[in-house]
Short mmCIF file of C-alpha atoms in Angstrom, two decimals:
data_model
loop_
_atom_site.label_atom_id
_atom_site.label_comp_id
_atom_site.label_asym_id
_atom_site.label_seq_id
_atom_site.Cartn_x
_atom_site.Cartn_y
_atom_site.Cartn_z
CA UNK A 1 1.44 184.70 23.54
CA UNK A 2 4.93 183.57 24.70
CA UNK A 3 6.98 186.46 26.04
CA UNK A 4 10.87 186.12 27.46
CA UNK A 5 13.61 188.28 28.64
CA UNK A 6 16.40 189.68 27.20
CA UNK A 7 19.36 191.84 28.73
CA UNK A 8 17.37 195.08 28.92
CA UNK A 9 14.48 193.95 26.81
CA UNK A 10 10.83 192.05 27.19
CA UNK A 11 9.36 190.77 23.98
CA UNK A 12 6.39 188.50 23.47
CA UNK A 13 5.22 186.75 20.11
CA UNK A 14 2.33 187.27 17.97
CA UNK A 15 0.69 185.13 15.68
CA UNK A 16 -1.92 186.80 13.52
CA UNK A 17 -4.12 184.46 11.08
CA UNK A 18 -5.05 186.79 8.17
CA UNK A 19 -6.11 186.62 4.62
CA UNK A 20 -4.17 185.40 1.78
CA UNK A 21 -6.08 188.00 -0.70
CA UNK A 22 -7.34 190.81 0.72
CA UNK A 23 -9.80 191.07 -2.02
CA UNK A 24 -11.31 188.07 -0.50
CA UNK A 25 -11.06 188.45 3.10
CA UNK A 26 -13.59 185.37 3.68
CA UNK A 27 -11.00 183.08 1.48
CA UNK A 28 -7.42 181.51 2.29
CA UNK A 29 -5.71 182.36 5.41
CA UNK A 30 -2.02 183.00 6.25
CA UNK A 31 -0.02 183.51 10.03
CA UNK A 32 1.57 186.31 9.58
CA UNK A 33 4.36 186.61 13.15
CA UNK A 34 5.86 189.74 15.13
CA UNK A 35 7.95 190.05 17.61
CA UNK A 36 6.84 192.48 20.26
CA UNK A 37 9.93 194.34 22.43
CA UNK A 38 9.56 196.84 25.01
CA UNK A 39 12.51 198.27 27.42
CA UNK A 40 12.80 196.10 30.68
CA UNK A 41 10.42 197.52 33.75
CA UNK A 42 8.19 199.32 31.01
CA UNK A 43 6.00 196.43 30.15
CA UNK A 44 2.81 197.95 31.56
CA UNK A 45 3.29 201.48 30.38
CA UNK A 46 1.19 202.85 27.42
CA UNK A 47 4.03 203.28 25.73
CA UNK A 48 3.55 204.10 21.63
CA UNK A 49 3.64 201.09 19.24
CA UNK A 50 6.39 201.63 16.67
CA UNK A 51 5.74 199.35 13.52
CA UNK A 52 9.39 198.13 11.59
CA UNK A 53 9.41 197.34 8.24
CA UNK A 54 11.75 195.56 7.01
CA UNK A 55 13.98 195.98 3.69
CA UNK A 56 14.28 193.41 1.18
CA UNK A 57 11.82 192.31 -0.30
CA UNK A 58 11.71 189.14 1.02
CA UNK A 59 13.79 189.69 4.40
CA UNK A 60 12.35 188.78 7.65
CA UNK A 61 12.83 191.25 10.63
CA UNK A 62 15.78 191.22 12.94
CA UNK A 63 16.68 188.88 15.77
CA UNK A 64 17.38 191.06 18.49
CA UNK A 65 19.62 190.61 20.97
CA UNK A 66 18.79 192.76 24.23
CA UNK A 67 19.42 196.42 23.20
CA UNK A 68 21.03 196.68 20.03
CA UNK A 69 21.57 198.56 17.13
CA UNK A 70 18.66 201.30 16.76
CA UNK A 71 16.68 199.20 18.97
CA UNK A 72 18.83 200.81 21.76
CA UNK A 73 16.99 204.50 20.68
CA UNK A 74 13.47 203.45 19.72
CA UNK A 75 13.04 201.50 22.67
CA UNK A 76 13.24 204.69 24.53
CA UNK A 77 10.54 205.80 23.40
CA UNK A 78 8.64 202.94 22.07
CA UNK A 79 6.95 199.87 22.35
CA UNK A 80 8.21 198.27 19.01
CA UNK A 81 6.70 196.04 16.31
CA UNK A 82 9.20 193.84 14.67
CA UNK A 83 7.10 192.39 11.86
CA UNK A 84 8.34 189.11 9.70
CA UNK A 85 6.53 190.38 6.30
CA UNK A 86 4.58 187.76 4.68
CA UNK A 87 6.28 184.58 3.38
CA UNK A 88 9.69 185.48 5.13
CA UNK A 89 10.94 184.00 8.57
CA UNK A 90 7.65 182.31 10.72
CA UNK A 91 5.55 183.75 8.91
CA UNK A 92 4.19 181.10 6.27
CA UNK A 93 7.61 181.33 4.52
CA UNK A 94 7.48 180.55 0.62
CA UNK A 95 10.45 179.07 -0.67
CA UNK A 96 11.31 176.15 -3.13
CA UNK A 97 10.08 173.52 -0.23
CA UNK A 98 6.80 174.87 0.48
CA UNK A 99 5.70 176.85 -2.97
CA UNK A 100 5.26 173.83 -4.84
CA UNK A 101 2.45 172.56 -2.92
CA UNK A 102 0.03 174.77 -4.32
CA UNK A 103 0.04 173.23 -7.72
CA UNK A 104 2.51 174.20 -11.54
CA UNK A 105 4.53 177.38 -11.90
CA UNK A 106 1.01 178.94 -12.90
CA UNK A 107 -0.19 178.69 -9.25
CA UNK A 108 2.57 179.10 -7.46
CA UNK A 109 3.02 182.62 -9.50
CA UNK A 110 -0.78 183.62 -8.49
CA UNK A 111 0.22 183.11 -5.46
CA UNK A 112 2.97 184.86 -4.85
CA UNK A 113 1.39 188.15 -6.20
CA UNK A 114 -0.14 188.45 -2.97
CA UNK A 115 3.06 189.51 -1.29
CA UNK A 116 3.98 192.59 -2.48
CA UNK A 117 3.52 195.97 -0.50
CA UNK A 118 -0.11 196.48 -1.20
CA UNK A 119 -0.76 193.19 0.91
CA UNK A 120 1.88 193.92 3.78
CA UNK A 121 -0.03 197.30 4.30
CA UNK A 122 -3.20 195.56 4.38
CA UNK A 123 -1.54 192.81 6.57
CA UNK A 124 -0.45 195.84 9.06
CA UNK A 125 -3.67 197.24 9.24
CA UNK A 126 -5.76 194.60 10.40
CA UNK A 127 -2.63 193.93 12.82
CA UNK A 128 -3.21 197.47 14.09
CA UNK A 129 -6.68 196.91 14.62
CA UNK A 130 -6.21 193.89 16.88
CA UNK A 131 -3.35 195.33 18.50
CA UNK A 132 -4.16 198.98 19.01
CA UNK A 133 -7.91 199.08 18.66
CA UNK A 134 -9.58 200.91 15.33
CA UNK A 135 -8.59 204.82 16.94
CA UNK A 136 -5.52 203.61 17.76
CA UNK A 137 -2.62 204.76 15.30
CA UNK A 138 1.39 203.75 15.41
CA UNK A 139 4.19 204.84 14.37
CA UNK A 140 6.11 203.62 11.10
CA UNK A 141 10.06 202.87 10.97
CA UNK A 142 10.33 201.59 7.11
CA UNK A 143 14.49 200.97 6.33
CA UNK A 144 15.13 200.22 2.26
CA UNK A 145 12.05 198.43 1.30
CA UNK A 146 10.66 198.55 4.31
CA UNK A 147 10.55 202.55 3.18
CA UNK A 148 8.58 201.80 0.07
CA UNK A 149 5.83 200.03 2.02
CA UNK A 150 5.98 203.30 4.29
CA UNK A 151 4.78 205.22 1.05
CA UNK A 152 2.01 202.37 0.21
CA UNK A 153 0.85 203.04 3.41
CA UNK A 154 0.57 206.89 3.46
CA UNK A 155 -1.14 206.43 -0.10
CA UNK A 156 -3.71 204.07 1.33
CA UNK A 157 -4.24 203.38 4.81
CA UNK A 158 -2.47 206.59 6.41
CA UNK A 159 -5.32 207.43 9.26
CA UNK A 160 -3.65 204.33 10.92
CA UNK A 161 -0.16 206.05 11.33
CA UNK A 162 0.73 208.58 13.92
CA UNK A 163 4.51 209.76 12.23
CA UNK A 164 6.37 208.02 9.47
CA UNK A 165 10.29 208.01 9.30
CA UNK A 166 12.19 206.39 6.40
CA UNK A 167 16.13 205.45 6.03
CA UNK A 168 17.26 204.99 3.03
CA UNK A 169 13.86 203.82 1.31
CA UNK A 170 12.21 206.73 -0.76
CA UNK A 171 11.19 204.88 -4.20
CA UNK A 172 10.42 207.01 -7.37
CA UNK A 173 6.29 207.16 -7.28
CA UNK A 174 6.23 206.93 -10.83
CA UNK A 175 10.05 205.26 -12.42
CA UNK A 176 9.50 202.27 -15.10
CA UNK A 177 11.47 199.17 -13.50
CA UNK A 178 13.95 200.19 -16.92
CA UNK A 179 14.58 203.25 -15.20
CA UNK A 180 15.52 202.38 -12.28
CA UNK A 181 17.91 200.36 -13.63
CA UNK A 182 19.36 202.78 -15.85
CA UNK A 183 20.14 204.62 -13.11
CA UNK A 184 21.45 201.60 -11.25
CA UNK A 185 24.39 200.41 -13.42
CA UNK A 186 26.23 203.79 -13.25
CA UNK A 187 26.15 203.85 -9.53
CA UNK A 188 27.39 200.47 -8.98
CA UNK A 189 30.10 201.34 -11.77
CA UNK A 190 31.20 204.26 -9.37
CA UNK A 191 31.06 202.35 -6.16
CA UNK A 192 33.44 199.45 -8.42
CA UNK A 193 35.68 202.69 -9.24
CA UNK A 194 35.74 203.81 -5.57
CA UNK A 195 36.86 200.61 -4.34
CA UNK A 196 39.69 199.39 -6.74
CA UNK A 197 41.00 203.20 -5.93
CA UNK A 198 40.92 201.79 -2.36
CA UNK A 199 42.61 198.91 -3.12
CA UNK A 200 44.32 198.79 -6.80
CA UNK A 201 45.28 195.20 -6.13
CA UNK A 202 41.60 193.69 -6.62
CA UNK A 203 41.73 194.71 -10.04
CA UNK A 204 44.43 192.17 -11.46
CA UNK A 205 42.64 189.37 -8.83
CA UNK A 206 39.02 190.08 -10.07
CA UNK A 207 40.52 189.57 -14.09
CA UNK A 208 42.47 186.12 -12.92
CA UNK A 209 39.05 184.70 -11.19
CA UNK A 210 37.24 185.77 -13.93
CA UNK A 211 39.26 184.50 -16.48
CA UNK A 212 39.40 181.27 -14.82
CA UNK A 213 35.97 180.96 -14.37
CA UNK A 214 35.76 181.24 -17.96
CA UNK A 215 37.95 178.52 -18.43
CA UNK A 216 37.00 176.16 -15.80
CA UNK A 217 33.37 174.96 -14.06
CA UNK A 218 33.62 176.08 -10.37
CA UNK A 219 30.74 174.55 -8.06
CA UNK A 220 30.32 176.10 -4.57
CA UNK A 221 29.81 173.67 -1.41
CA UNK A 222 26.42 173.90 -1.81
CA UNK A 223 26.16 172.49 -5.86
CA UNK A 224 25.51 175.78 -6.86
CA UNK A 225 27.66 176.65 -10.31
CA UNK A 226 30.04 179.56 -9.57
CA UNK A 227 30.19 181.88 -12.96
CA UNK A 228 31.57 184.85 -14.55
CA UNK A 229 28.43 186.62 -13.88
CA UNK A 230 27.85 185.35 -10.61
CA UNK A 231 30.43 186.24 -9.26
CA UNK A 232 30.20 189.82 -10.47
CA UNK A 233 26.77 190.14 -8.36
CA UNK A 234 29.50 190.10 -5.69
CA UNK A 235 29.51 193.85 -6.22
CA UNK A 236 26.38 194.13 -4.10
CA UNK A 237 28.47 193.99 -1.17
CA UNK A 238 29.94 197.69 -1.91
CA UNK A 239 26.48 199.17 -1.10
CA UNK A 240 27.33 199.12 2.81
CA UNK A 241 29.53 201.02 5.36
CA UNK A 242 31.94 197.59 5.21
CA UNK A 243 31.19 196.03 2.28
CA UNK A 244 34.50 197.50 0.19
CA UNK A 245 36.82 195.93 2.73
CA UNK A 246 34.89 192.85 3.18
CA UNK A 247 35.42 192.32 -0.59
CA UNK A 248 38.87 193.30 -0.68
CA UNK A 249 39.65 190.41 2.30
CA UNK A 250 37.65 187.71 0.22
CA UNK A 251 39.47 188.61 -2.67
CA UNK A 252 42.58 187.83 -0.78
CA UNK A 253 41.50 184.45 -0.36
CA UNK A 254 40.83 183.91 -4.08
CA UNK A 255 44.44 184.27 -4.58
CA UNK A 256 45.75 180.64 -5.63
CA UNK A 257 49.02 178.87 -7.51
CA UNK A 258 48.76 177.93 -10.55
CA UNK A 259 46.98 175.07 -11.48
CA UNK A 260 45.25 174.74 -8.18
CA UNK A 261 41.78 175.18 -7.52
CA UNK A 262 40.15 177.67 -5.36
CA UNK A 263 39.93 176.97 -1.97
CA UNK A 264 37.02 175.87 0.23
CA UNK A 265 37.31 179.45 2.64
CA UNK A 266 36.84 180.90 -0.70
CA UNK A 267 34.31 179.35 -2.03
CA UNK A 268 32.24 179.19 1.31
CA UNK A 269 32.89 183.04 2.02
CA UNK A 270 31.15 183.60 -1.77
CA UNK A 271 28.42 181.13 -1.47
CA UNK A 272 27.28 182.67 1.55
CA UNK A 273 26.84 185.98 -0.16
CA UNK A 274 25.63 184.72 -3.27
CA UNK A 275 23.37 182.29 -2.22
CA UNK A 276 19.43 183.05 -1.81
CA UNK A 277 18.66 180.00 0.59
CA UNK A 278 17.74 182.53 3.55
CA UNK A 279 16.03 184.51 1.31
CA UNK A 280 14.42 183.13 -2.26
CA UNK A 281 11.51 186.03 -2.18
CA UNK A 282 14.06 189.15 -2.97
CA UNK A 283 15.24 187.45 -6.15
CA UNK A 284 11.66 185.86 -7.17
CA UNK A 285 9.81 189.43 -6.54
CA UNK A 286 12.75 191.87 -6.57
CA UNK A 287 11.84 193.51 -9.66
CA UNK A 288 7.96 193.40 -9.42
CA UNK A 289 8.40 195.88 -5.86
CA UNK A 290 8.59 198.08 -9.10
CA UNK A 291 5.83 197.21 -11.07
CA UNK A 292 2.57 199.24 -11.12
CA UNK A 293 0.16 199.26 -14.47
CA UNK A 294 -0.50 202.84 -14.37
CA UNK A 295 3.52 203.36 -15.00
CA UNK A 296 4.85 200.02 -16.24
CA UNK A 297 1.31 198.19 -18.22
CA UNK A 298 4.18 195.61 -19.95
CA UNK A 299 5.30 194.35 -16.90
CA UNK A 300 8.85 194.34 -15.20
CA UNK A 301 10.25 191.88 -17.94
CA UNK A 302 13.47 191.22 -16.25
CA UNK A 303 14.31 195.18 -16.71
CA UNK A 304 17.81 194.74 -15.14
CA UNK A 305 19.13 192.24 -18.08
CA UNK A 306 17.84 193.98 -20.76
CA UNK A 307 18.82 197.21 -19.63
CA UNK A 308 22.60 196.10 -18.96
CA UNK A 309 23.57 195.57 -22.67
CA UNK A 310 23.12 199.37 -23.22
CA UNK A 311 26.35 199.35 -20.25
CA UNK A 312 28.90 197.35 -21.99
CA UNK A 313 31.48 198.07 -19.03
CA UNK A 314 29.61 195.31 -17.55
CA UNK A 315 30.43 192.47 -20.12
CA UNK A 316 33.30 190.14 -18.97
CA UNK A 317 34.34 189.57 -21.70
CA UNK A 318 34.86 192.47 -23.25
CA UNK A 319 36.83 193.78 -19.86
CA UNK A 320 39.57 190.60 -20.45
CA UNK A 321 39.48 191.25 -23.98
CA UNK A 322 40.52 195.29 -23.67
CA UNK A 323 42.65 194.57 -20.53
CA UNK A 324 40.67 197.30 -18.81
CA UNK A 325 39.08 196.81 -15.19
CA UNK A 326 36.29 194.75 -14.34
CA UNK A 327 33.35 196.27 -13.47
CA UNK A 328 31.11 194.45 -10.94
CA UNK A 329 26.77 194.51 -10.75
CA UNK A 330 25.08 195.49 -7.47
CA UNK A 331 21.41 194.87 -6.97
CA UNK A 332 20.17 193.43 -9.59
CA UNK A 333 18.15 190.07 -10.36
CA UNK A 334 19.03 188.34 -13.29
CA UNK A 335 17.29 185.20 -14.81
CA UNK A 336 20.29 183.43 -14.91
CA UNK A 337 20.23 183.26 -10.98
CA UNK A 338 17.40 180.51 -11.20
CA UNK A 339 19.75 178.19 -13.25
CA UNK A 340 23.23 178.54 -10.82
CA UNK A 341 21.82 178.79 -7.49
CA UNK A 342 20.03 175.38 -6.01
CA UNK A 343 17.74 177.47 -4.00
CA UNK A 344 16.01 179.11 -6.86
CA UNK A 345 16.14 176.62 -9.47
CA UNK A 346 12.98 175.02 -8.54
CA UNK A 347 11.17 178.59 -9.21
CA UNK A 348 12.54 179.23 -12.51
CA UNK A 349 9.54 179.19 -14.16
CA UNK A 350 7.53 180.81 -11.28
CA UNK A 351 9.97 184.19 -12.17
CA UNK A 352 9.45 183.92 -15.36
CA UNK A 353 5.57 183.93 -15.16
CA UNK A 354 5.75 186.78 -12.40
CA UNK A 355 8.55 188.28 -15.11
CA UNK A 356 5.96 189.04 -17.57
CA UNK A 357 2.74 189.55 -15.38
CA UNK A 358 1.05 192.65 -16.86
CA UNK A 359 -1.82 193.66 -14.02
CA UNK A 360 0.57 194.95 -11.05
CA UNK A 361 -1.76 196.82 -9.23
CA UNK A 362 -0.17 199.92 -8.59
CA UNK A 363 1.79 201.00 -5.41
CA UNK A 364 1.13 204.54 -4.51
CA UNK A 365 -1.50 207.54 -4.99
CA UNK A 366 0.77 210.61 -5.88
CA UNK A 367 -2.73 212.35 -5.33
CA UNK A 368 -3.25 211.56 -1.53
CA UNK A 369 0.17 211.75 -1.20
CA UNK A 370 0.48 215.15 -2.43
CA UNK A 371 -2.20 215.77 0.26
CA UNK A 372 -0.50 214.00 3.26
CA UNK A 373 -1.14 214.76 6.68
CA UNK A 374 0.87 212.71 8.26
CA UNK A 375 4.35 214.16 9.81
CA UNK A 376 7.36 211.97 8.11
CA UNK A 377 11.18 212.05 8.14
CA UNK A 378 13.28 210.68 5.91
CA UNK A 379 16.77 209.97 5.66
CA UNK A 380 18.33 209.99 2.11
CA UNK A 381 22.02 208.61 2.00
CA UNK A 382 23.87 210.87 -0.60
CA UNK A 383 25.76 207.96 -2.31
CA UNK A 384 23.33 205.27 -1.58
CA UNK A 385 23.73 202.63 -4.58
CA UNK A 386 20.94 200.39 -3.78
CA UNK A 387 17.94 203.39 -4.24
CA UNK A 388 18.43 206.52 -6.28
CA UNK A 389 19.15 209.57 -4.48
CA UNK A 390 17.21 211.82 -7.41
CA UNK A 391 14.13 209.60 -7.56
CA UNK A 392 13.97 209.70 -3.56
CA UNK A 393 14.14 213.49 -3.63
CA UNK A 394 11.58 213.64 -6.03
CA UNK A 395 9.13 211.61 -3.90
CA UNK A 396 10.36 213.68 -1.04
CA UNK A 397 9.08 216.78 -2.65
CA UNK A 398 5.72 215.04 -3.83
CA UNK A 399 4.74 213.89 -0.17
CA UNK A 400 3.70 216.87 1.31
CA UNK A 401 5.04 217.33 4.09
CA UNK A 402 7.81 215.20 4.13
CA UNK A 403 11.00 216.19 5.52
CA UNK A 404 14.27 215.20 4.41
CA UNK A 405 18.30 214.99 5.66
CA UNK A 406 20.08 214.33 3.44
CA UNK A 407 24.03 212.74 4.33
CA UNK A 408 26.92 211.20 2.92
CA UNK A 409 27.57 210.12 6.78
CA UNK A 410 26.63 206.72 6.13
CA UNK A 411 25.86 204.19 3.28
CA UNK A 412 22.56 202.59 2.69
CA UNK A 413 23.30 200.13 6.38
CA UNK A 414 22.82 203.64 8.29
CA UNK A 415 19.90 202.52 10.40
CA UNK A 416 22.09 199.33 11.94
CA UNK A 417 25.58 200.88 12.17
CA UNK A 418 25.09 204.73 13.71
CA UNK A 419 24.02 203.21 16.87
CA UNK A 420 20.68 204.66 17.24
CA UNK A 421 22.33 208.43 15.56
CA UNK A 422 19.94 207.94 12.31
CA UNK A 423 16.98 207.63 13.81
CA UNK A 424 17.52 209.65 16.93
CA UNK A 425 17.96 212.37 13.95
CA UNK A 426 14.48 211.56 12.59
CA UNK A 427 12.70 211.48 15.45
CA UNK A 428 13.90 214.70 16.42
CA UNK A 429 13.17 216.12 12.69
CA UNK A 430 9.52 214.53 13.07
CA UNK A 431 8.53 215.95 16.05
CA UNK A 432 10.15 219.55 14.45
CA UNK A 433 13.17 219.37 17.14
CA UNK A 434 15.70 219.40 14.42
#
């Protein structure tokens, strides 16, 4: 197990070889890899493990630098668990170079149902085990989806965890992917509203780039086709502390004579929030971290298309056509993503196949849950766009147990940017200190 130094930090690698299926735990096998950091000069102290979970799906833990962000806080306390979930950063990463080895679209698909929540608990557990012994239990720091798999593991596996706390990642227990989209596209259509108030300008410079994308083919560096649509998803940015301004300065850029093409700052700043290259699982399983038979027996059916014709202040065309504002998406996965973006193209049919999958084995026990026994904190952002505030309350007053704080301090980024304030807030509120 390597381990190095970092200004204020010690953290060693781990490399754990578990099964691909669960189901079949004498079967395939996968490395699954965490990062362990503990404060400098603390290395042989029993401190408590804390266990991260990432959000996403499909993003890998951080990359820590020394002391930063919330680490600063936890580390405090804790000896943390920074855990790459499967398929994302070195841990057997699926993406369009590596999937297609295991055989068609069919296989690949089978495959990749392995890698929702259900199997990261599972991963976690036998982690624990090896780590901590079988009596040993951790603690659990779940941010966005990293918070769903929190409530997985409560409904399953909860006599490993000592204390949950969740930022911005309480999912309804029992919301149809439809749903949760329904209650999507009017959020994003508020944060849209709250940021051309900010800056009125963007709403004449979103209508010329759309209307030239209409008229013209735009590539980004990287081949990928720059569309109407496509560049709408840019209004995923607006779901963070900084994401309004950081729109409003690449919007600057798009600003161009007449006649002349878009320049290559442009085009570079978009691609590199477009693009899914770093991170192909949270468009090929975004939509099925909301499928469970139980709730949603048809499957996810790309909910978040068919749901946005019943929003028509989304079509681009008919916001050129009235001369009335254009309003941008947020998180949402569309099929037409597997067609403009190189790194998805070559799973097109792999979405589809996951797309209409009908067996999701379902995600939570509101039973056990209602039951809980384990103390947990959770932090619900007031405006968050990316989860719904009323679905996370709702879970919050199913888990028993559960405490909440509720804030419009922060967006849905809280965790990274308050400099350890979140989650010195929830572990105060856990241990009943707040």
């Amino acid at each position: 197990m390597p381990t190095y130094r970092q200004p204020g930090t010690v953290i060693t690698d781990h490399r754990f070889r578990l099964p691909l299926d669960h189901a079949d735990p004498a079967g395939e096998r996968i490395e699954v890899y965490a990062r362990e950091v503990v404060a400098a000069g603390r290395e042989r102290e029993p401190l408590p493990w804390l266990l991260f979970l990432q959000g996403g799906p499909g993003g890998r833990s951080p990359r820590p630098v020394g002391r930063d962000t919330w680490l600063d806080r936890a580390l405090d306390d804790y000896r943390v668990l920074l855990l790459d979930q499967r398929g994302t950063g070195r841990s057997t990463p699926a993406d369009r170079h590596t999937l297609p080895r295991r055989g068609g679209a069919a296989a690949q698909a089978g495959y990749l149902a392995h890698f929702r929540a259900d199997s990261i608990v599972r991963d976690c557990e036998l982690i624990r085990r090896e780590l901590l012994g079988d009596a040993g239990r951790w603690s659990l720091l779940g941010q966005s989806y990293g918070g769903f798999c929190t409530l997985t593991y409560l409904s399953y596996a909860p006599e490993g965890i000592r204390e949950a706390l969740v930022t911005g990642g309480l999912p309804g227990l029992r919301s149809t992917p439809e749903a949760v989209y329904r209650a999507a596209y009017p959020r994003v259509g508020r944060k849209v509203e709250a940021h051309y108030a900010r800056y009125p300008e963007d709403v004449d410079t979103v209508r010329a780039v759309v209307r030239h994308l209409r008229e013209q083919e735009v590539r980004l560096p990287g081949g990928g086709r720059l569309t109407a649509e496509a560049f709408q998803a840019l209004g995923i940015m607006l779901g963070t502390g900084s994401g309004s301004h950081t729109l409003h300065y690449l919007l600057e850029d798009s600003v161009r004579a007449p006649g002349h093409p878009f320049s290559d700052s442009f085009l570079a700043q978009v691609e590199s929030h477009l693009s899914f290259a770093a991170r192909p699982l949270y468009a090929v399983l975004h939509e099925s971290i909301y499928g469970q038979r139980s709730v949603s027996p048809q499957g996810t059916g790309w909910a978040a298309e068919s749901v946005r014709a019943e929003f028509p202040r989304f079509d681009a065309d008919r916001a050129l056509a009235d001369g009335v504002p254009m309003l941008l998406t947020g998180e949402m996965i569309y099929p037409w993503m597997f067609t403009t973006d190189p790194a998805l193209a070559p799973l097109d049919e792999v979405a589809e196949l996951l797309a209409r999958r009908e067996d999701w084995p379902d995600l939570y026990d509101p039973g056990r849950l209602a039951r809980n026994e384990v103390p947990v904190a959770a932090a619900v952002y007031h405006d968050d766009m990316y989860v719904d505030t009323d679905d996370s309350l709702a879970t919050a007053r199913s888990v028993r147990g559960l405490r909440t704080w509720i804030t419009n301090e922060y967006e849905h980024d809280g965790l990274r940017v308050s400099e350890g304030h979140v989650l010195d807030r929830l572990i105060r509120m856990v241990r009943g200190e707040a």
